[in-house]
mmCIF file of C-alpha atoms and ligand atoms in Angstrom:
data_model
loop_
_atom_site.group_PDB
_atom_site.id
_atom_site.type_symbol
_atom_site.label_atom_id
_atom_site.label_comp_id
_atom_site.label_asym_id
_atom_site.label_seq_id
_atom_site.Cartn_x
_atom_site.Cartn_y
_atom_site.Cartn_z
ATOM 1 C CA UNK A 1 0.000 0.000 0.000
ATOM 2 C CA UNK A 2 1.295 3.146 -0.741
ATOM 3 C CA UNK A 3 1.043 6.261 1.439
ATOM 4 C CA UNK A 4 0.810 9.969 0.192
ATOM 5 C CA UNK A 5 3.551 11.122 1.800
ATOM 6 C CA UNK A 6 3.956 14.906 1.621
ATOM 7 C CA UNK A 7 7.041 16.584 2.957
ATOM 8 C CA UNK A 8 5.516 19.541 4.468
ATOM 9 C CA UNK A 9 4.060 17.134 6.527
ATOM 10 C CA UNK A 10 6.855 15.952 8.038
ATOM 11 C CA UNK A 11 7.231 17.796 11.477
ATOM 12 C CA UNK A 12 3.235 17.230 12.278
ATOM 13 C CA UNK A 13 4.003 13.192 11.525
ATOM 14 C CA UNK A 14 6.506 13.322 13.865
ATOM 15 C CA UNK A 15 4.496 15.297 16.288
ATOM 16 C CA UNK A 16 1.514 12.827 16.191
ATOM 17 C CA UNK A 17 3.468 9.946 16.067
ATOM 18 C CA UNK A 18 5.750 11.030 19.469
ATOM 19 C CA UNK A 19 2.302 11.205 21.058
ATOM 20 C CA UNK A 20 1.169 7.769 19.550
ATOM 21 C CA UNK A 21 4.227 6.211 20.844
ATOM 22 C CA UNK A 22 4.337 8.087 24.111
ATOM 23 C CA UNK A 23 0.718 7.039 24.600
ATOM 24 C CA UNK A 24 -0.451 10.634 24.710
ATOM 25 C CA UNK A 25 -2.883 10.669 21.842
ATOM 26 C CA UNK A 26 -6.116 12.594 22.424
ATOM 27 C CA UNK A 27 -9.663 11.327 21.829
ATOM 28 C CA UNK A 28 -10.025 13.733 19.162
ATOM 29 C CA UNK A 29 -7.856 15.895 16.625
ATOM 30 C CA UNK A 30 -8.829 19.004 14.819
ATOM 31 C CA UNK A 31 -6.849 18.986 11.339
ATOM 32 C CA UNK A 32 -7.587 22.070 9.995
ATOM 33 C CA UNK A 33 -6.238 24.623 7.111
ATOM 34 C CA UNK A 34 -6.845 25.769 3.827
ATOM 35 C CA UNK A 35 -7.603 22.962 0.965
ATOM 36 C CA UNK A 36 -5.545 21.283 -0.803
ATOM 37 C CA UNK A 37 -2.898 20.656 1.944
ATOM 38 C CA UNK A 38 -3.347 17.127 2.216
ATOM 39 C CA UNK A 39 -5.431 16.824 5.323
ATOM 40 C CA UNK A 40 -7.458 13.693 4.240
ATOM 41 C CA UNK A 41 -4.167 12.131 3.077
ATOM 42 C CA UNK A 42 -2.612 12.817 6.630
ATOM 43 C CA UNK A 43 -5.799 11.282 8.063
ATOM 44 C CA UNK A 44 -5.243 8.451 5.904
ATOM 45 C CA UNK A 45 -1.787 7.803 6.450
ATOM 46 C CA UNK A 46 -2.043 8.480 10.397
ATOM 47 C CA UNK A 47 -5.360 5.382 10.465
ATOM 48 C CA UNK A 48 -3.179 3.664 8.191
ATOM 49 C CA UNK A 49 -0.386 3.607 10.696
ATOM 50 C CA UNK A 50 -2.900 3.187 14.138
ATOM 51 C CA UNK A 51 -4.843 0.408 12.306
ATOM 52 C CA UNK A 52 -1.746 -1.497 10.763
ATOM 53 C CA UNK A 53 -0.673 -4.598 13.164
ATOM 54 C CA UNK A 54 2.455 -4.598 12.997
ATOM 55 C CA UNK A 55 3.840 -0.724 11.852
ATOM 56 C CA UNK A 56 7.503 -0.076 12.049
ATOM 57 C CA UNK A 57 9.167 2.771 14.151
ATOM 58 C CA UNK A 58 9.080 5.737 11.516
ATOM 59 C CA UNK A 59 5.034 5.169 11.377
ATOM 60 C CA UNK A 60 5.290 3.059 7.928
ATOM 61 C CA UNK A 61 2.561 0.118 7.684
ATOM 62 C CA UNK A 62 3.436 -3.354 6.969
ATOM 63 C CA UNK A 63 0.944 -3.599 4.350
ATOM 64 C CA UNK A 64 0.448 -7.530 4.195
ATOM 65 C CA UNK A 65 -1.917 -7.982 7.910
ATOM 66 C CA UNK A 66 -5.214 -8.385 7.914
ATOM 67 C CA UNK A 67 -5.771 -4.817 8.707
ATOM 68 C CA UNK A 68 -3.320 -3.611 5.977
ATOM 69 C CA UNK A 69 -5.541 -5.636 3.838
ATOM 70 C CA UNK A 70 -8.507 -4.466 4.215
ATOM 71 C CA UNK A 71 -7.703 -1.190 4.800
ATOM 72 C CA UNK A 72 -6.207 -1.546 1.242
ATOM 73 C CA UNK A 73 -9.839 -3.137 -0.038
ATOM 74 C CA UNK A 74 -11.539 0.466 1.972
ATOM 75 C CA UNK A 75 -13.372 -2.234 4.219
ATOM 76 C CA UNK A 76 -12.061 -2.104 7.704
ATOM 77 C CA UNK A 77 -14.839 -2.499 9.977
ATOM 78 C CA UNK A 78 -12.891 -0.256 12.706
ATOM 79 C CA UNK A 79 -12.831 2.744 10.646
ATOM 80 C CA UNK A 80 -15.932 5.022 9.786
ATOM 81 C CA UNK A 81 -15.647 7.921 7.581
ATOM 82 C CA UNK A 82 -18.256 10.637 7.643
ATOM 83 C CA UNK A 83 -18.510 12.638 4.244
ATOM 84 C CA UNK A 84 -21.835 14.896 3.557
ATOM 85 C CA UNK A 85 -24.882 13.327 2.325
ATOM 86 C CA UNK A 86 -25.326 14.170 -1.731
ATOM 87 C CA UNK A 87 -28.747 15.698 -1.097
ATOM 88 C CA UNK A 88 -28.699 18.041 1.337
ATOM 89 C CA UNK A 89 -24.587 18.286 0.966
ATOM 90 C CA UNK A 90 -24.635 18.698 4.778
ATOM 91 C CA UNK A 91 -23.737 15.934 7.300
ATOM 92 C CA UNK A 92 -26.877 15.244 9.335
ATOM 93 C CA UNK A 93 -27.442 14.132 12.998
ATOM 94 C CA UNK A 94 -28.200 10.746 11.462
ATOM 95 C CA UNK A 95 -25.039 10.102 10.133
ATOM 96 C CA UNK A 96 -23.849 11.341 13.836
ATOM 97 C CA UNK A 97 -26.126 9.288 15.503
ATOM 98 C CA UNK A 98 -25.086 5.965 13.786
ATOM 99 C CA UNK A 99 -21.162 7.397 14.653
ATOM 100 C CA UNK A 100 -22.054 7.515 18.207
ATOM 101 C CA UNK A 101 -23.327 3.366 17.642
ATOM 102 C CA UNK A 102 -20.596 2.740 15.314
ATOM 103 C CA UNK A 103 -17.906 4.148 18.948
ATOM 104 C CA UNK A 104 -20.221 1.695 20.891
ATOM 105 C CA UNK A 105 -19.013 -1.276 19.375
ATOM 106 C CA UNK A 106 -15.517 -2.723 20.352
ATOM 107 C CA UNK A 107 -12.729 -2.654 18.006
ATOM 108 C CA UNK A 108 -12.714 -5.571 15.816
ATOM 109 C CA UNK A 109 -8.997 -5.908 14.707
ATOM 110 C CA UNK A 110 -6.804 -3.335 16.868
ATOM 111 C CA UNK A 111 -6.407 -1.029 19.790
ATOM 112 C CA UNK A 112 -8.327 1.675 18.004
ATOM 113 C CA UNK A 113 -11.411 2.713 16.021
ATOM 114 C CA UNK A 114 -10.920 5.465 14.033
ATOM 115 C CA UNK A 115 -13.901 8.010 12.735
ATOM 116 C CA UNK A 116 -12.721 10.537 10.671
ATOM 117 C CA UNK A 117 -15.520 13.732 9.503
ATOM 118 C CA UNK A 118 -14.695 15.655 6.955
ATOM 119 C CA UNK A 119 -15.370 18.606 5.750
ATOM 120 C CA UNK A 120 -16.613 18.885 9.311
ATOM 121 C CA UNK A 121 -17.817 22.083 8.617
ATOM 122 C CA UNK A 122 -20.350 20.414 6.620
ATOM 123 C CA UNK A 123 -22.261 19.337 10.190
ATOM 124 C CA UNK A 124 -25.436 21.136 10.442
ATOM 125 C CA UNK A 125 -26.033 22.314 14.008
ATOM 126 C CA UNK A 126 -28.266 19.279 15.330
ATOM 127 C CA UNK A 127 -25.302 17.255 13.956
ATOM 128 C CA UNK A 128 -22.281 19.064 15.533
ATOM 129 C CA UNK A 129 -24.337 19.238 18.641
ATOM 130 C CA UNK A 130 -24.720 15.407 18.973
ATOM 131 C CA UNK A 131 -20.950 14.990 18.102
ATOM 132 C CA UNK A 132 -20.435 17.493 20.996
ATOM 133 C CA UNK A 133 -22.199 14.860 23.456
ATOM 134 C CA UNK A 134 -19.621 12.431 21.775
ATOM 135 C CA UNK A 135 -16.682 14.348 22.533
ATOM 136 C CA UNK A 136 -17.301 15.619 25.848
ATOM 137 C CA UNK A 137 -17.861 11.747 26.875
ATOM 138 C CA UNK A 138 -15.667 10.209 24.780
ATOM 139 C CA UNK A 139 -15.248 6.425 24.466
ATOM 140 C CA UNK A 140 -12.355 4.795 24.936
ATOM 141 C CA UNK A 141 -9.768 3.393 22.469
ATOM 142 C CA UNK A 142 -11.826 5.894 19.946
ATOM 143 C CA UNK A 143 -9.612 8.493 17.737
ATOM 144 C CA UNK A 144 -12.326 10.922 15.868
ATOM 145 C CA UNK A 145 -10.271 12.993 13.336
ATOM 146 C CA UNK A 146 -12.122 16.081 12.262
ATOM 147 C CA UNK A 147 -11.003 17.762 8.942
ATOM 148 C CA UNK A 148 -11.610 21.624 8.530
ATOM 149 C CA UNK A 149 -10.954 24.043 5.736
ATOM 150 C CA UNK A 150 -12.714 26.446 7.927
ATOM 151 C CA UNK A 151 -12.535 25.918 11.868
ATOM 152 C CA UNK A 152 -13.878 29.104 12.523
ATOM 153 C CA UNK A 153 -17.047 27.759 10.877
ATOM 154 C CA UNK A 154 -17.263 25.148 13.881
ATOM 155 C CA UNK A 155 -18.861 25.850 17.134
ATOM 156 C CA UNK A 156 -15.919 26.845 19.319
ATOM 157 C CA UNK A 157 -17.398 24.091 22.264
ATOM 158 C CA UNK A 158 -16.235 21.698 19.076
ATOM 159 C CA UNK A 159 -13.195 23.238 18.607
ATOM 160 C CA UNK A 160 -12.060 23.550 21.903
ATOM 161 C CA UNK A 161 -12.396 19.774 22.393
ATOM 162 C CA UNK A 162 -10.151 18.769 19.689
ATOM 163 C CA UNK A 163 -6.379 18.796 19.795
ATOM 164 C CA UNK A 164 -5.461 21.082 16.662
ATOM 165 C CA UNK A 165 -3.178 20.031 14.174
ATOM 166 C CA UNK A 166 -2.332 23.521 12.203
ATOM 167 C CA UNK A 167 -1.465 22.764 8.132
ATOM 168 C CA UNK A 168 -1.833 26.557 7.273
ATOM 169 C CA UNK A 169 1.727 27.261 7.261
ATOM 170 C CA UNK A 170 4.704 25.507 6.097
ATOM 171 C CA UNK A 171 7.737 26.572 4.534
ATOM 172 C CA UNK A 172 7.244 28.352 1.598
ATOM 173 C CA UNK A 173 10.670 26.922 0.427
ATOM 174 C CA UNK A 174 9.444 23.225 0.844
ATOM 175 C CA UNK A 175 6.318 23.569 -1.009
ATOM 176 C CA UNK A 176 8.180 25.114 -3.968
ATOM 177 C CA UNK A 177 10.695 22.474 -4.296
ATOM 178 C CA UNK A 178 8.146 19.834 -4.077
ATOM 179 C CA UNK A 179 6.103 21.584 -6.965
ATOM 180 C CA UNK A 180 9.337 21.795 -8.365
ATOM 181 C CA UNK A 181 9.525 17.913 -8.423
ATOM 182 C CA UNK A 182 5.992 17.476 -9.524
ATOM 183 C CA UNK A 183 5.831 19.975 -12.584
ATOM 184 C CA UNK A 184 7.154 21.078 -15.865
ATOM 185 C CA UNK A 185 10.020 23.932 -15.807
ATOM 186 C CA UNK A 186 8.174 26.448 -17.744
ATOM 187 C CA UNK A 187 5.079 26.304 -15.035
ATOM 188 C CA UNK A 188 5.300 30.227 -12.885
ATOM 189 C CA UNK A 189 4.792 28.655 -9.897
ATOM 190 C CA UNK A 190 4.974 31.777 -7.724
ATOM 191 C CA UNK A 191 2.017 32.446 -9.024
ATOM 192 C CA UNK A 192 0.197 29.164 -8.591
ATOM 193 C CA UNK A 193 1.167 29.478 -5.212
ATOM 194 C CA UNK A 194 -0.455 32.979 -4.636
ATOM 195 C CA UNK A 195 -3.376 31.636 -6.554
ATOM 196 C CA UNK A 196 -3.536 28.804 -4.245
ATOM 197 C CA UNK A 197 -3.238 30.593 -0.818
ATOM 198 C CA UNK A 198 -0.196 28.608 -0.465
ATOM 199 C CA UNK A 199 -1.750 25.213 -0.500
ATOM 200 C CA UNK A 200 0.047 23.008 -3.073
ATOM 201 C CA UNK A 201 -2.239 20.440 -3.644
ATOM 202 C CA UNK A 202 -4.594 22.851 -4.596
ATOM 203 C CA UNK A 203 -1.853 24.618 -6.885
ATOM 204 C CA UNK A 204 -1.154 21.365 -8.302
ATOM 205 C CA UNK A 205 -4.718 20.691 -9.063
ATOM 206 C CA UNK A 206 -5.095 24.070 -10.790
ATOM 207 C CA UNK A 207 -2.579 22.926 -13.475
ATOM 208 C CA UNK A 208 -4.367 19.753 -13.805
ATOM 209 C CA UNK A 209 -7.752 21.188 -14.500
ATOM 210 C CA UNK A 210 -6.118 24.231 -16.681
ATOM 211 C CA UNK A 211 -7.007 26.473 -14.098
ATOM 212 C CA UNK A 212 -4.608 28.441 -15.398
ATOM 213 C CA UNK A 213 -5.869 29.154 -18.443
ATOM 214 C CA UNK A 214 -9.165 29.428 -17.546
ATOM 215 C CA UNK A 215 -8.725 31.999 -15.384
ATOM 216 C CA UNK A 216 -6.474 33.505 -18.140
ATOM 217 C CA UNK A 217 -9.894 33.348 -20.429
ATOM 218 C CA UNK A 218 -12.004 35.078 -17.330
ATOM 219 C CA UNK A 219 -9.697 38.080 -17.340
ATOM 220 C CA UNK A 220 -10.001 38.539 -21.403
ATOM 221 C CA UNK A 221 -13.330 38.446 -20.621
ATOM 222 C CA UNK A 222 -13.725 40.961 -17.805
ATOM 223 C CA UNK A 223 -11.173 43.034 -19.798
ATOM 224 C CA UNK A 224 -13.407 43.417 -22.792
ATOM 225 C CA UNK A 225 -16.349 43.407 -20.351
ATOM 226 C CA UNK A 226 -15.209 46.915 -18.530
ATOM 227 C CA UNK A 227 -14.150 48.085 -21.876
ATOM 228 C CA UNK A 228 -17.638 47.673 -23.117
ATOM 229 C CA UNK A 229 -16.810 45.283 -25.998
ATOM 230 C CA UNK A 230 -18.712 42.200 -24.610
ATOM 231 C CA UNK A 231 -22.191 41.660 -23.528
ATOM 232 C CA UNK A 232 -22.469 41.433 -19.984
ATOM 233 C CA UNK A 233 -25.140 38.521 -20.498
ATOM 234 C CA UNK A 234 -22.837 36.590 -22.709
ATOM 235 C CA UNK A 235 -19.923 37.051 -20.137
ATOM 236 C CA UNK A 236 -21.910 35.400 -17.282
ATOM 237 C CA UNK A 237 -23.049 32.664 -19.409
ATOM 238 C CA UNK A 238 -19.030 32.103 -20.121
ATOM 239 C CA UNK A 239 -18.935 32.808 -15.950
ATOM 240 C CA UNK A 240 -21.474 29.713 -15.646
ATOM 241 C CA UNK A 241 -19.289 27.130 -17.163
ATOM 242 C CA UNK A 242 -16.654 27.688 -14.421
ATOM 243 C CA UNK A 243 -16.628 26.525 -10.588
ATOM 244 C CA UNK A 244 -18.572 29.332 -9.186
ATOM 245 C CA UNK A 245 -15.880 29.160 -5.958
ATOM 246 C CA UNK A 246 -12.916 29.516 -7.946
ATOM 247 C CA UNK A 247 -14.523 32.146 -10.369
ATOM 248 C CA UNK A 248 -15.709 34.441 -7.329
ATOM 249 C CA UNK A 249 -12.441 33.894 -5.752
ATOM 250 C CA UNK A 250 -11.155 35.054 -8.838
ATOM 251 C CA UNK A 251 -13.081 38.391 -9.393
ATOM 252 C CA UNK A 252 -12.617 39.049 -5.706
ATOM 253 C CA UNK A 253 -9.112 38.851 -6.126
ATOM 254 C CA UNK A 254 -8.562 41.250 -8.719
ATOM 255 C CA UNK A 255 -10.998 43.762 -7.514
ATOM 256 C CA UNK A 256 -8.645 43.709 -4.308
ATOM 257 C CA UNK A 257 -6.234 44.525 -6.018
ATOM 258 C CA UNK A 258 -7.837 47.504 -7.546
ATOM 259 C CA UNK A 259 -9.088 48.736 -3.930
ATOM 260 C CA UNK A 260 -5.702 48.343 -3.357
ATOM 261 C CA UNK A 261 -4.565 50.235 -6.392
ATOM 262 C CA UNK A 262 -6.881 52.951 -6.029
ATOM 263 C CA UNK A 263 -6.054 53.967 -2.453
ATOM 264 C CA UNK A 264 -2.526 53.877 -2.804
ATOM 265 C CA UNK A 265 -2.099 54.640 -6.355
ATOM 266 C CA UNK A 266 0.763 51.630 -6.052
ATOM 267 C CA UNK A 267 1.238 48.931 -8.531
ATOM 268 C CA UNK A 268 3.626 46.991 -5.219
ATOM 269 C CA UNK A 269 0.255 46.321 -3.602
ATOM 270 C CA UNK A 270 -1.035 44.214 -6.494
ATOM 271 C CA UNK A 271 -0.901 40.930 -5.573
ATOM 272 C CA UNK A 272 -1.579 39.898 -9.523
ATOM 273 C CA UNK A 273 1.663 40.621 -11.252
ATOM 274 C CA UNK A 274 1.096 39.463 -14.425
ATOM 275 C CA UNK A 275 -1.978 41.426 -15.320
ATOM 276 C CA UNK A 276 -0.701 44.656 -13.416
ATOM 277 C CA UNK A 277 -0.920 47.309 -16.301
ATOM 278 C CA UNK A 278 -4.673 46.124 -17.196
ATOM 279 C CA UNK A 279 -5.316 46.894 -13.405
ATOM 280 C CA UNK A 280 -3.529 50.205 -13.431
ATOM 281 C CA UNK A 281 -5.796 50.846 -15.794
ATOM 282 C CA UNK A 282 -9.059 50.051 -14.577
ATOM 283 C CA UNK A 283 -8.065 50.871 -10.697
ATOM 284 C CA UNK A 284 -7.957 54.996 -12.541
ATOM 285 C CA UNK A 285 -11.151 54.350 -14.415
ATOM 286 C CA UNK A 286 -12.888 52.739 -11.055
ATOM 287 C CA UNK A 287 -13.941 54.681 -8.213
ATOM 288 C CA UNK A 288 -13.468 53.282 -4.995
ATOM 289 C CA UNK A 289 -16.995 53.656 -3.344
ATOM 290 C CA UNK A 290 -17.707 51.592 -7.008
ATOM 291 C CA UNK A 291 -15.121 48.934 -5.955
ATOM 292 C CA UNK A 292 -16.077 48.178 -2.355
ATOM 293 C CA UNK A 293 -19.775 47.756 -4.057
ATOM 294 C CA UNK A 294 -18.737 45.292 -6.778
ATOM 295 C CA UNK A 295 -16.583 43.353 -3.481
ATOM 296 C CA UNK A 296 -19.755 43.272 -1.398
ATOM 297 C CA UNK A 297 -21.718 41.834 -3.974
ATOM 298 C CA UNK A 298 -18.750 39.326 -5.274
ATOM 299 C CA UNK A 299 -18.276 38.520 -1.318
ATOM 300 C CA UNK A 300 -22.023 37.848 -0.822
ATOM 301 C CA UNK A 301 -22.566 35.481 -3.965
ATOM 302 C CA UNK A 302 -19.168 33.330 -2.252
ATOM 303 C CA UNK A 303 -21.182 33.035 1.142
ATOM 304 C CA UNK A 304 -24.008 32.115 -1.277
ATOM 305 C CA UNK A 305 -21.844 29.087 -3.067
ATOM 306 C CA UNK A 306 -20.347 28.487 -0.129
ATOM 307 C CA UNK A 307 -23.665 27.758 1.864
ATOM 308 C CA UNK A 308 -24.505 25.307 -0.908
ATOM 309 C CA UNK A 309 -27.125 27.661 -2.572
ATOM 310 C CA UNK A 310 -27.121 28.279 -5.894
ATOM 311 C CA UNK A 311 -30.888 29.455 -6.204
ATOM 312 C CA UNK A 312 -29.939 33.542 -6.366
ATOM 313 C CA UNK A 313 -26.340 32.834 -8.316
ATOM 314 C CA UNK A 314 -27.665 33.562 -11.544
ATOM 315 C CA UNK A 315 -29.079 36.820 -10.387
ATOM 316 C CA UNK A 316 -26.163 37.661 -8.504
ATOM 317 C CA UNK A 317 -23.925 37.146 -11.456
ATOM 318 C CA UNK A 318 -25.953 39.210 -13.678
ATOM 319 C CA UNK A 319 -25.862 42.197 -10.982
ATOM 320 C CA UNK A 320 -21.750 41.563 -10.659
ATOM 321 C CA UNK A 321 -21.295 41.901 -14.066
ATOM 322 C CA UNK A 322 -22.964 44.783 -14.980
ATOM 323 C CA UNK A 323 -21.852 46.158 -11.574
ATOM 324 C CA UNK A 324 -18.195 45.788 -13.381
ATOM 325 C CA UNK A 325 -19.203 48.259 -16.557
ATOM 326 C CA UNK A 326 -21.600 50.710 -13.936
ATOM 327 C CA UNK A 327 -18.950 53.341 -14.378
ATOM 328 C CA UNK A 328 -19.101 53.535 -18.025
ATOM 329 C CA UNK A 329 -23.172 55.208 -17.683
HETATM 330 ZN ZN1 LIG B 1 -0.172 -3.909 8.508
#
């Protein structure tokens, strides 16, 4: 079995694994940090390790035990993973309620049962609630793993129950040399990493999907957009057939950059290099009341995708884009 081993990993592993050893392991850890820093795969690899029968010193699995085995086949009746449901994209108090059975049982196979949740932001508040029960009486020889692109999004009785394991910063040299490793030469991966917030799976993945280029395409788009060359229908029907996340995260971004333009009349501030005369531009064409209106809206459709609902997005869209070309009346 292979592991995803990540080097910016590497002092956390140790961490966890001095406390394995040491027997100091809580009942429940909080992995938490932007996406696309391996959490799950760090989840993985630690049940991999607690699960395993016969693990060496260094935390690597043996691979050929029964628990290796059917780890390996994703049926090991000790762990439980939690995802949201595909309906309501939330995790319910159902799901918690057959976790809390599932801790009942005793291990079949080891010392531990693992339950990991994740995105455990995903728990609606009847669900985090009944976890809460779970966690202030925990049972023993149970390891719950909770994985969190946004902790501040859990109740803080949750959080404060969890032993936190912080991904959000490693070196920034380590990440580059590992993209380094993973891509071709000609990739700017500065920028993916700005892109990214820094997370390099997630910088990774955006040269997988083209991300690049795509977002590329957005900004020839808004550019002809505020130069009135497009219509602003036909732009957010081009918006439509991206990830609405990564295309709000997008507009937000450069639209920071112009509030940052515009109040300091300094190209240093913005944070997108590459597209820094276009922005000069615009940030002395834009007023800044105009600005902070087109980030309020862009901010409020985000919460809006980010809540799951999509009802409102087409609206919103519309209003963002022709907030963009408001200037030109
Ligand atoms: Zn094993």
């Amino acid at each position: 079995m292979v592991n995803k081993i990540f080097p910016w990993h590497d002092t956390l592993w140790s961490r966890t694994l001095q406390m394995t050893t040491q027997d100091r392991l809580p009942h429940a850890l909080l992995l938490c940090g932007p996406q696309g820093m391996g959490k799950s795969a760090f989840a993985q690899r630690l049940t991999d390790y607690l699960l395993c029968q016969s693990p060496d010193e260094q935390g690597n699995i043996c691979g050929q035990c029964k628990s290796c085995l059917l780890l390996k086949a994703n049926n090991h009746p000790d762990l439980k993973t939690i995802i949201p449901t595909n309906t309501s994209k939330t995790i319910t108090v159902d799901q918690i309620r057959a976790l809390i059975q599932f801790c009942n049982l005793t291990a079949n196979y080891n010392r531990y049962q693992i339950v990991i949740i994740t995105p455990a932001e995903s728990m609606n508040r009847n669900a985090a609630n009944s976890l809460l029960k779970l966690l202030e009486e925990p049972p023993s020889n149970t390891l719950i793993l909770l994985i969190s692109h946004r902790p501040m999004a859990l109740m803080a009785t949750i959080r404060s129950r969890c032993q936190r394991l912080d991904f959000s910063r490693p070196e920034l040299t380590t990440l580059k040399n590992w993209l380094h490793t993973q891509l071709s030469p000609d990739v700017p991966i500065d920028l993916l990493l700005n892109l990214s917030n820094q997370a390099p799976l997630a910088a990774l993945s955006l040269v997988e999907t083209e991300g690049l280029k795509k977002r590329q395409t957005l900004f020839n788009d808004l550019s002809q957009l505020v130069n009135g060359k497009i219509d602003p229908i036909r732009v957010v029907e081009n918006w439509q057939a991206l990830e609405a996340t990564q295309l709000l995260s997008w507009l937000i971004s450069w639209t920071m950059d112009l509030i940052r333009f515009a109040s300091t009349q300094q190209t240093v501030y913005i944070l997108n290099q590459e597209q820094v005369e276009h922005l000069q531009r615009w940030g002395k064409q834009l007023s800044l009341s105009h600005l902070y209106q087109l980030l309020d809206l862009q901010q409020e459709a985000l919460r809006f995708v980010m809540n799951s609902s999509t009802i409102r997005l087409q609206g919103l869209l519309e209003l963002i884009a022709l907030t963009w070309i408001a200037h030109r009346r």
